[in-house]
PDB file of C-alpha atoms and ligand atoms in Angstrom:
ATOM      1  CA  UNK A  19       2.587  10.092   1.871  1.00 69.00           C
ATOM      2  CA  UNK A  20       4.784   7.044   2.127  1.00 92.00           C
ATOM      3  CA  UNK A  21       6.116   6.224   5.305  1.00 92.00           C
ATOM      4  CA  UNK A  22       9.585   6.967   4.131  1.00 94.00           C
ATOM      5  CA  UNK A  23       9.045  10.368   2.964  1.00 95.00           C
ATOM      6  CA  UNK A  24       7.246  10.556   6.219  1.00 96.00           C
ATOM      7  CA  UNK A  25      10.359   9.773   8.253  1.00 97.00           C
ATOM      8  CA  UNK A  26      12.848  12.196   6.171  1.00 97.00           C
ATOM      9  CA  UNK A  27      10.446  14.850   6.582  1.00 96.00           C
ATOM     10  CA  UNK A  28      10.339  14.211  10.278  1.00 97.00           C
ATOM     11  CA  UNK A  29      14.293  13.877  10.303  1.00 97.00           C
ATOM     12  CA  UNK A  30      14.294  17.645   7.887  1.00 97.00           C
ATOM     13  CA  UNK A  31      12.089  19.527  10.605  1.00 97.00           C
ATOM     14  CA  UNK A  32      14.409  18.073  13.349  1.00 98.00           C
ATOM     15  CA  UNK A  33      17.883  18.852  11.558  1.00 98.00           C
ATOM     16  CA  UNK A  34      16.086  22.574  11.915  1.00 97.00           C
ATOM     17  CA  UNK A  35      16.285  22.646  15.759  1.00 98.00           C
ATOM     18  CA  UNK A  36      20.527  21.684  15.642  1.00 98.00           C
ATOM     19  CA  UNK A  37      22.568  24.843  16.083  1.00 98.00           C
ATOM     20  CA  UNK A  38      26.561  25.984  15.927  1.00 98.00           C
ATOM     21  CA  UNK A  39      28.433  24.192  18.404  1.00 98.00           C
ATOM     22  CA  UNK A  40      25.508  22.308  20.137  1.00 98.00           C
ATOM     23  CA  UNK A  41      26.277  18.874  22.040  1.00 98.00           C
ATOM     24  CA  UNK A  42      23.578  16.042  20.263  1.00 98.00           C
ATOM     25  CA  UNK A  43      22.137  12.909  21.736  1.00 98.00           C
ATOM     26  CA  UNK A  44      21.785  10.967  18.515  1.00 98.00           C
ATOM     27  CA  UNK A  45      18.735   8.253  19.135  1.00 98.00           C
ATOM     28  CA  UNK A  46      18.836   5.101  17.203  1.00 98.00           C
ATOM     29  CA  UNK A  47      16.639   3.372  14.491  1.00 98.00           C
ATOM     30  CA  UNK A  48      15.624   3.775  10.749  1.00 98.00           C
ATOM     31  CA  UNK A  49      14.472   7.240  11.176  1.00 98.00           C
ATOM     32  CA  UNK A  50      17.822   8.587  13.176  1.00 98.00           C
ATOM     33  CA  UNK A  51      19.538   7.185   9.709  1.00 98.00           C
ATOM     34  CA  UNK A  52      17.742   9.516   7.928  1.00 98.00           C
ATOM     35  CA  UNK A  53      18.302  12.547  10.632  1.00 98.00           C
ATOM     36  CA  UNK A  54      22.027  11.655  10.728  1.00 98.00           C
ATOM     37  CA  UNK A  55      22.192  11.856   6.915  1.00 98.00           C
ATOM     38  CA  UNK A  56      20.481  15.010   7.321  1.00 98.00           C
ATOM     39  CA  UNK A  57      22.854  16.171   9.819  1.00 98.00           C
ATOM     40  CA  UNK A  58      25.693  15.994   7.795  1.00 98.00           C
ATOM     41  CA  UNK A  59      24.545  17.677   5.151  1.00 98.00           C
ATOM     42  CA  UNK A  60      24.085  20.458   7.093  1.00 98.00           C
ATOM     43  CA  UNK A  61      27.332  20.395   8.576  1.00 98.00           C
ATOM     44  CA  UNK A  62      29.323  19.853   5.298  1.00 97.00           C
ATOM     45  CA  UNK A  63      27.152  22.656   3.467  1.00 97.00           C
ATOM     46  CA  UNK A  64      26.391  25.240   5.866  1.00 96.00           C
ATOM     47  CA  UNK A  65      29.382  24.768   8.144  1.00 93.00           C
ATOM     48  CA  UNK A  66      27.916  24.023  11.612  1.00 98.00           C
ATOM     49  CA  UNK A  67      29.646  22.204  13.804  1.00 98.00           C
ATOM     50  CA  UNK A  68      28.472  19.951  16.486  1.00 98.00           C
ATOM     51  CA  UNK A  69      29.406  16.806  18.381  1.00 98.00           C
ATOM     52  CA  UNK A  70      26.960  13.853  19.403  1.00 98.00           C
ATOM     53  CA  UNK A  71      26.362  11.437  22.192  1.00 98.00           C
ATOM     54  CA  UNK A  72      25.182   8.493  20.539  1.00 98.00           C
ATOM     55  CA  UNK A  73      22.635   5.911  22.015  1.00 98.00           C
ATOM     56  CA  UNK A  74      23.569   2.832  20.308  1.00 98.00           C
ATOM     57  CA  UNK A  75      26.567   1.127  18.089  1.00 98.00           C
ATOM     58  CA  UNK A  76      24.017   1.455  15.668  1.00 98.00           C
ATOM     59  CA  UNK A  77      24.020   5.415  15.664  1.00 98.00           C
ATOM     60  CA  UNK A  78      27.979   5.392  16.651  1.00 98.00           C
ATOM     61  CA  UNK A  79      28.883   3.723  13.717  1.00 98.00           C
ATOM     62  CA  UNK A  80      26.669   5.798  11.380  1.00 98.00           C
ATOM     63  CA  UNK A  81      27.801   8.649  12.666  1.00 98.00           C
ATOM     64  CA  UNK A  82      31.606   8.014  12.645  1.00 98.00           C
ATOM     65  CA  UNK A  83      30.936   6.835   9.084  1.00 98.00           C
ATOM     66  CA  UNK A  84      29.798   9.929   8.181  1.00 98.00           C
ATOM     67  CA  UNK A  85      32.587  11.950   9.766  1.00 98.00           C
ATOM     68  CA  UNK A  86      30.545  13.474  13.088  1.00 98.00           C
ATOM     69  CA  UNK A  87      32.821  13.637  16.038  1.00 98.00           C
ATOM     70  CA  UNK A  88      31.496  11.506  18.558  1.00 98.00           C
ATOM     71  CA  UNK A  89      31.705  12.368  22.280  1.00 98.00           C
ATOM     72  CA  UNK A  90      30.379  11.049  25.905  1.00 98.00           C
ATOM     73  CA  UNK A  91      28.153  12.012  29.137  1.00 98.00           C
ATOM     74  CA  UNK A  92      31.394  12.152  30.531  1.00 98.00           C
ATOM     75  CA  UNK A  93      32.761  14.902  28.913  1.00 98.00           C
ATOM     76  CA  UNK A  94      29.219  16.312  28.116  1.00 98.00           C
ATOM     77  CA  UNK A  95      26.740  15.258  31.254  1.00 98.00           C
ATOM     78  CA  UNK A  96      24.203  17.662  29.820  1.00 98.00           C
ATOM     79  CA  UNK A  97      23.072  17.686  26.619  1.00 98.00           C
ATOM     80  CA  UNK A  98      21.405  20.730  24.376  1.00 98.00           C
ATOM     81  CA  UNK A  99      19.131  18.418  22.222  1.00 98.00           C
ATOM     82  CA  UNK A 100      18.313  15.055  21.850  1.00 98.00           C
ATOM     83  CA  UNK A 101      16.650  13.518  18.608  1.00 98.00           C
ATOM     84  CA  UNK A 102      15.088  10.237  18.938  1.00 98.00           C
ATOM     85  CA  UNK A 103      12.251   8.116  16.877  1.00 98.00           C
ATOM     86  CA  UNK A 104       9.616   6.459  18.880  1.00 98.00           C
ATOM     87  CA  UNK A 105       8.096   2.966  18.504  1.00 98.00           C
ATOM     88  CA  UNK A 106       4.085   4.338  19.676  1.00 98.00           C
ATOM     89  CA  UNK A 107       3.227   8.245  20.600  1.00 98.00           C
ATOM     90  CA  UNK A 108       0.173   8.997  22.516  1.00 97.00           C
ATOM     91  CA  UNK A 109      -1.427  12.442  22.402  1.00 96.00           C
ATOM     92  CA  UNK A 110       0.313  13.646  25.118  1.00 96.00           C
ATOM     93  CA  UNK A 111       3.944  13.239  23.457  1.00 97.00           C
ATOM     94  CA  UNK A 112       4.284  10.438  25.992  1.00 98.00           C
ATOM     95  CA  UNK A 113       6.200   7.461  24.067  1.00 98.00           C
ATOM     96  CA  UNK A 114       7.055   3.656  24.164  1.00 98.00           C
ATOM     97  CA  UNK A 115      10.487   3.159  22.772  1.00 98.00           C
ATOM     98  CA  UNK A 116      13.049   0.351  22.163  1.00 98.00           C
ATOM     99  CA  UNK A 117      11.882  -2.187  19.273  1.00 97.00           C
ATOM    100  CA  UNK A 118      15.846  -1.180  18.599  1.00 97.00           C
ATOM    101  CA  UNK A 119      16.683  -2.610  21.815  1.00 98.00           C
ATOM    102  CA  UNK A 120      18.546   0.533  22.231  1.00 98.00           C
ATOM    103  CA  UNK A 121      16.129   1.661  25.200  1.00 98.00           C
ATOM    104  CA  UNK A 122      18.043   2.478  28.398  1.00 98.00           C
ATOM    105  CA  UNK A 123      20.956   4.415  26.405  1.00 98.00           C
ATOM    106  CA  UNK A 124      18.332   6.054  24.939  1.00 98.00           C
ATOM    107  CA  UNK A 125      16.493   7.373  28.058  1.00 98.00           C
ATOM    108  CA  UNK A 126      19.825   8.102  29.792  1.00 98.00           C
ATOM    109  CA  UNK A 127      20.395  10.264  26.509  1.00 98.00           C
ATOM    110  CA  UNK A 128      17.101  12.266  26.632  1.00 98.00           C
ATOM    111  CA  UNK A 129      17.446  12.234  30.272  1.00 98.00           C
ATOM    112  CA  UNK A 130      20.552  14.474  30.330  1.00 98.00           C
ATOM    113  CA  UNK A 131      19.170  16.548  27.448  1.00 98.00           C
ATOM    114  CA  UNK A 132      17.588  20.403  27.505  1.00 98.00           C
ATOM    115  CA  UNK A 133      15.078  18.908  24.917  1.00 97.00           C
ATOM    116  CA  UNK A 134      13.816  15.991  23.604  1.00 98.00           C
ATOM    117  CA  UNK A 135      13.157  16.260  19.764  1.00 98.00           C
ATOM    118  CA  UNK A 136      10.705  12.834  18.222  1.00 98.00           C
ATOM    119  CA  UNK A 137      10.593  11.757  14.926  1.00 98.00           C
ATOM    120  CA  UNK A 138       8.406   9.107  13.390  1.00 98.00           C
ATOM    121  CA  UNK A 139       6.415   8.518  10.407  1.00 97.00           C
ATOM    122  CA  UNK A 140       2.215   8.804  11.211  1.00 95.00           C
ATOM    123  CA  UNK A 141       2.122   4.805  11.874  1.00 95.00           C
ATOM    124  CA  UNK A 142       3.650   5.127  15.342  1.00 96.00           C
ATOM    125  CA  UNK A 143       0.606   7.569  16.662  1.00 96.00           C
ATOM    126  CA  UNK A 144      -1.749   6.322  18.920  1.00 97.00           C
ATOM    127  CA  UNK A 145      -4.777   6.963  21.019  1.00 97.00           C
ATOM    128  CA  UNK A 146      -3.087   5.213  24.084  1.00 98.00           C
ATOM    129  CA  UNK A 147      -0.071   3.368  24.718  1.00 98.00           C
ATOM    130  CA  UNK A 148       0.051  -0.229  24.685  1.00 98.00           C
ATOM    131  CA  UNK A 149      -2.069  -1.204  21.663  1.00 98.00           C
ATOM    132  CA  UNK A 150       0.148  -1.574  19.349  1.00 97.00           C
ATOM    133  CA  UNK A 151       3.802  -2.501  20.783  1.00 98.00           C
ATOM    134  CA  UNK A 152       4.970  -4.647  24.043  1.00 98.00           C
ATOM    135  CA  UNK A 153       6.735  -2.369  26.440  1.00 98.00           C
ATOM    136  CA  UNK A 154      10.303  -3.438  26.114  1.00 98.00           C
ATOM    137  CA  UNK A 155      12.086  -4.194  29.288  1.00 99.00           C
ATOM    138  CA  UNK A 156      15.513  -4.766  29.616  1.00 99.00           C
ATOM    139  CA  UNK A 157      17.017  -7.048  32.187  1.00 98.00           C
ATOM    140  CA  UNK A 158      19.958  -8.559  33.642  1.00 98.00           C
ATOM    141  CA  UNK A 159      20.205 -12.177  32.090  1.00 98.00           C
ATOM    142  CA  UNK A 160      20.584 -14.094  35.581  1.00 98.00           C
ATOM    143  CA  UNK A 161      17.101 -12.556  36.214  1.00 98.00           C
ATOM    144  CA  UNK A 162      14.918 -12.793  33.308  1.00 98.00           C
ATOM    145  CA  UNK A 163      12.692 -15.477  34.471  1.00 98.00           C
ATOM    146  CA  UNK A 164      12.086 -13.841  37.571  1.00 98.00           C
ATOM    147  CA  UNK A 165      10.987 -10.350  36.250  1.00 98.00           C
ATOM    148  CA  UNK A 166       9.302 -11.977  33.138  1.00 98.00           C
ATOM    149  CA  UNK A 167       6.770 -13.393  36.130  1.00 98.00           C
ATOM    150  CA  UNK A 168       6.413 -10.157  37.673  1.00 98.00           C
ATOM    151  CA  UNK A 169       5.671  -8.502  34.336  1.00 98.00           C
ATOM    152  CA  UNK A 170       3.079 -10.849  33.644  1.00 98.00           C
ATOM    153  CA  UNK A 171       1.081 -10.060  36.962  1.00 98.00           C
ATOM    154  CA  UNK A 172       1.209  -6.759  36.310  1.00 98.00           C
ATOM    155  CA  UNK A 173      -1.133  -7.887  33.410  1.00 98.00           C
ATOM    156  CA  UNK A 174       1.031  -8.293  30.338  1.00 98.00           C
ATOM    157  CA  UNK A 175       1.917 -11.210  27.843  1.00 98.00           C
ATOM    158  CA  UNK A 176       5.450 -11.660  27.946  1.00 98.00           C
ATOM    159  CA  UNK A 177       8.462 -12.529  25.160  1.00 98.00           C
ATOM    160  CA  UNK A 178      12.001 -13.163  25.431  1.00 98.00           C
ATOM    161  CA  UNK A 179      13.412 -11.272  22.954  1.00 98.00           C
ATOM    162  CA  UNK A 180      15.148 -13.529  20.340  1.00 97.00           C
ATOM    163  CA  UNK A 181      16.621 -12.070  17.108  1.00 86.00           C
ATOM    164  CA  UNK A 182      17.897 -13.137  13.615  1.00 87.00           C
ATOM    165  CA  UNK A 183      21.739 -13.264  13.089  1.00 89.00           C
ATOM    166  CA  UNK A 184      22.021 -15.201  15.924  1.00 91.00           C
ATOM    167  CA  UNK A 185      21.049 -18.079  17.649  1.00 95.00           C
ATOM    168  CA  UNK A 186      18.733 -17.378  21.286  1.00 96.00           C
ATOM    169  CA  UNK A 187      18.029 -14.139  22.940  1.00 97.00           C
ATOM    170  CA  UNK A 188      18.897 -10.978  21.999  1.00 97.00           C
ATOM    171  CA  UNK A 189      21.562  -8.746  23.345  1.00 97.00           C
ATOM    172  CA  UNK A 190      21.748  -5.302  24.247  1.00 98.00           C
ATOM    173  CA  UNK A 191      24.686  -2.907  23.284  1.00 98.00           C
ATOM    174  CA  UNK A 192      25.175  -3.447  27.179  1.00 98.00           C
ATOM    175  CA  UNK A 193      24.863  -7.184  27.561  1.00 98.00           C
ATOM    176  CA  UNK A 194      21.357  -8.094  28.811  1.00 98.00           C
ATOM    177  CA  UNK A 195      18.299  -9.443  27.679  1.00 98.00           C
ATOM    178  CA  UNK A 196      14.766  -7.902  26.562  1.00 98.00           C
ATOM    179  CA  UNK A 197      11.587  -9.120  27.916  1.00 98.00           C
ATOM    180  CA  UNK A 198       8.629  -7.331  25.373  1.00 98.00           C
ATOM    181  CA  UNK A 199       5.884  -7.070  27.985  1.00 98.00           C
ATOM    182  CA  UNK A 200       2.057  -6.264  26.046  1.00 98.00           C
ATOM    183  CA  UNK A 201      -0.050  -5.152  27.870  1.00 98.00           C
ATOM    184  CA  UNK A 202      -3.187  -4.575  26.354  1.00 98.00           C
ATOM    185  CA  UNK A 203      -3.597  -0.805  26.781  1.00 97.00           C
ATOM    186  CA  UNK A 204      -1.431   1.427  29.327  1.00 98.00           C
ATOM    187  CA  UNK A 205      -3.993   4.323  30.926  1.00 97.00           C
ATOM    188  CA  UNK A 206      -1.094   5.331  33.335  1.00 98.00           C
ATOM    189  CA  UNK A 207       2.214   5.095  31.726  1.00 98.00           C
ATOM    190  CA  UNK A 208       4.131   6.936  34.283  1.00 98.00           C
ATOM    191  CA  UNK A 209       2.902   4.467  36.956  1.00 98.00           C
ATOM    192  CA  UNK A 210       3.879   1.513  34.977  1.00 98.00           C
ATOM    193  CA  UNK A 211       6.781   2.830  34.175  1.00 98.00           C
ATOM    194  CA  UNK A 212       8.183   3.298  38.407  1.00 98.00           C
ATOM    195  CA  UNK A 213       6.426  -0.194  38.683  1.00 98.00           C
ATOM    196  CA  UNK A 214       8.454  -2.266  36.216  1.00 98.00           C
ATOM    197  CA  UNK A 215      11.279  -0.316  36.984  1.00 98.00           C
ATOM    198  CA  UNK A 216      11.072  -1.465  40.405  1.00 98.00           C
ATOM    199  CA  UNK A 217      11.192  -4.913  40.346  1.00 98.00           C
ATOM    200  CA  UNK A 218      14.618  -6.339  41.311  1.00 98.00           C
ATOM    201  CA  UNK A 219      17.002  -7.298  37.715  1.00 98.00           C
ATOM    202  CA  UNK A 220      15.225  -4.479  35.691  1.00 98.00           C
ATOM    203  CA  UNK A 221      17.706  -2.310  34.435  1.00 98.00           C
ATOM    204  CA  UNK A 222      15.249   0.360  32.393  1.00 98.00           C
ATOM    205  CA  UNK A 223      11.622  -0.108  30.330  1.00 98.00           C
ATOM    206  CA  UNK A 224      10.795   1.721  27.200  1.00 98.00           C
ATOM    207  CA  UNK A 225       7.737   4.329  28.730  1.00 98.00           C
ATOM    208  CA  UNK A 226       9.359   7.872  28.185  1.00 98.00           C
ATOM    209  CA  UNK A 227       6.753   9.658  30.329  1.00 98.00           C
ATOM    210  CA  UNK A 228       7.204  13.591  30.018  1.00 97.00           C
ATOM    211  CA  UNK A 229      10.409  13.505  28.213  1.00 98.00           C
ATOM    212  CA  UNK A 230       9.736  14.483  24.866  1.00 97.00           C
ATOM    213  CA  UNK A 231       8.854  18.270  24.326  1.00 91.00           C
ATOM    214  CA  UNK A 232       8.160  18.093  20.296  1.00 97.00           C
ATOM    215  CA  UNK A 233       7.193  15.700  18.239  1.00 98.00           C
ATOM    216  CA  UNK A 234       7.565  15.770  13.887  1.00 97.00           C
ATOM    217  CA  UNK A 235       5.140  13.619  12.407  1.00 96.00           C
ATOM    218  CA  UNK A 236       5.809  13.156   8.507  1.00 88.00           C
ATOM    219  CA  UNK A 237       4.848  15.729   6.718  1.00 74.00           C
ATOM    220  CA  UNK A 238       3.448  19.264   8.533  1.00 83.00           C
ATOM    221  CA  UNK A 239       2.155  16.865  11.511  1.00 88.00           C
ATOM    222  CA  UNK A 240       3.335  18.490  14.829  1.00 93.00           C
ATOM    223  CA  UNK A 241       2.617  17.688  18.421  1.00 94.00           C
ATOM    224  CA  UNK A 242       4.018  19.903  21.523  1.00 94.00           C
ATOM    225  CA  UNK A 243       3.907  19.371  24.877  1.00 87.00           C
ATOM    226  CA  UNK A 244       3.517  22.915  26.498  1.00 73.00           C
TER     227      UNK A 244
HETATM  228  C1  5RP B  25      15.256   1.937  19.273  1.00 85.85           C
HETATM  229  C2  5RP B  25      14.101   2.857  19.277  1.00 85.85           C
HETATM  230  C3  5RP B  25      13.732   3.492  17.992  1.00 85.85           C
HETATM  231  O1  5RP B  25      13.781   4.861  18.146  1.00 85.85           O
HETATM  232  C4  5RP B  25      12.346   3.067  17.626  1.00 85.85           C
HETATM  233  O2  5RP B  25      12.324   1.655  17.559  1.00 85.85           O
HETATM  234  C5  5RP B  25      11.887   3.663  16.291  1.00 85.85           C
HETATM  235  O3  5RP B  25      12.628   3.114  15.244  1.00 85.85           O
HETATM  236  P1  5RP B  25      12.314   3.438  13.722  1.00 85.85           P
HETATM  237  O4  5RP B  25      12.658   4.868  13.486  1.00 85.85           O
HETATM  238  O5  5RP B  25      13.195   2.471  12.958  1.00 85.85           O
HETATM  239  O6  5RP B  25      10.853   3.157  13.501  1.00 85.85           O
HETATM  240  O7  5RP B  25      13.463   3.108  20.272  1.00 85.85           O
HETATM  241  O8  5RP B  25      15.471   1.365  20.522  1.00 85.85           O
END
């Protein structure tokens, strides 16, 4: 299966989990496009309505484009679902996220949500996390030097995040920078993820340890986390 037909069939089996008059946290990324086309369609054919907490300006936008009322933690502080992709899953539904950049909004999103709904096409599944994808950090700008030395003696390689469209480093929907931190292989993701988090000018990291409760991989590919 092609790893686009593997994404809208992830995006199909997720659009099955939205109900009447639930509150959405709408992830961001290539295969939330596809969910938030699907989402429409079911809301212009079969009449459900619902309103979303978006995670990015990438999934505002789409979302206002196609017509879905958009709302906010403030009026909505908890959540009914969240739907998400992920950058690498590991067997236990545990999940590095943010090759988007869209990371903390993200995590604050699924966070605040009764359930976190992935979807990805079968490249993103791994044995462990790590092997594949830096850990994203993001960080406040006066301070990126700093952590980036911290990150690195906790073991990773580590890469200001510069981008295309513009000139030096990349920045986030809330105005900092992202270190990508690869480490070679992560055996305890939960402990990584306090650590980082815990060094002074880190605002969040992409480790989603224990958040996401399903997972729709492609085409008939489940995981659960009981
Ligand atoms: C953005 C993310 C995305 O969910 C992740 O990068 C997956 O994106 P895609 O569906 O395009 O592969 O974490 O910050």
């Amino acid at each position: 299966m092609e790893r686009e037909e593997e994404k809208r069939a992830a995006a199909l089996a997720a659009v099955k989990h939205v109900k009447d008059g639930m509150v959405l946290g709408v992830g961001s990324g290539s295969t939330v496009a596809v969910f938030i086309e699907a989402l429409a369609s079911l809301m212009r054919n079969e009449g459900v309505e619902v309103v979303c907490v978006p995670t990015s300006y990438q999934s505002a936008i789409l979302l206002a484009n196609y017509g879905i009322p958009l709302t906010s933690l403030l009026e909505h502080p908890t959540l009914d679902l969240a739907v998400d992709g992920a950058d690498e899953i590991d067997p236990n539904l545990n999940l590095v996220k943010g090759m988007g950049g869209a990371l903390t909004q993200e995590k604050i999103v699924a966070s605040s949500s009764k359930e976190m709904v992935v979807i990805a096409d079968s490249s993103k599944l791994v044995d462990v996390l790590g092997v594949k994808t830096p850990v994203p950090v993001e960080v406040i700008p006066m301070a990126w030097r700093t952590v980036a030395e911290k990150l690195m003696k906790l073991g990773s390689k580590v890469e200001l995040r510069c981008g295309s469209g513009k000139v030096g480093p990349v920045v986030t929907d809330n105005g900092n920078f992202i270190l990508d931190a690869k480490f070679p292989r992560i055996d305890q993701p939960k402990m990584l993820e306090e650590k980082i988090n815990s060094i002074p000018g880190v605002v969040e990291n992409g480790l989603f340890v224990e958040m996401a409760k399903i997972a729709y991989i492609g085409q008939g590919k489940i995981l659960e986390r009981k």
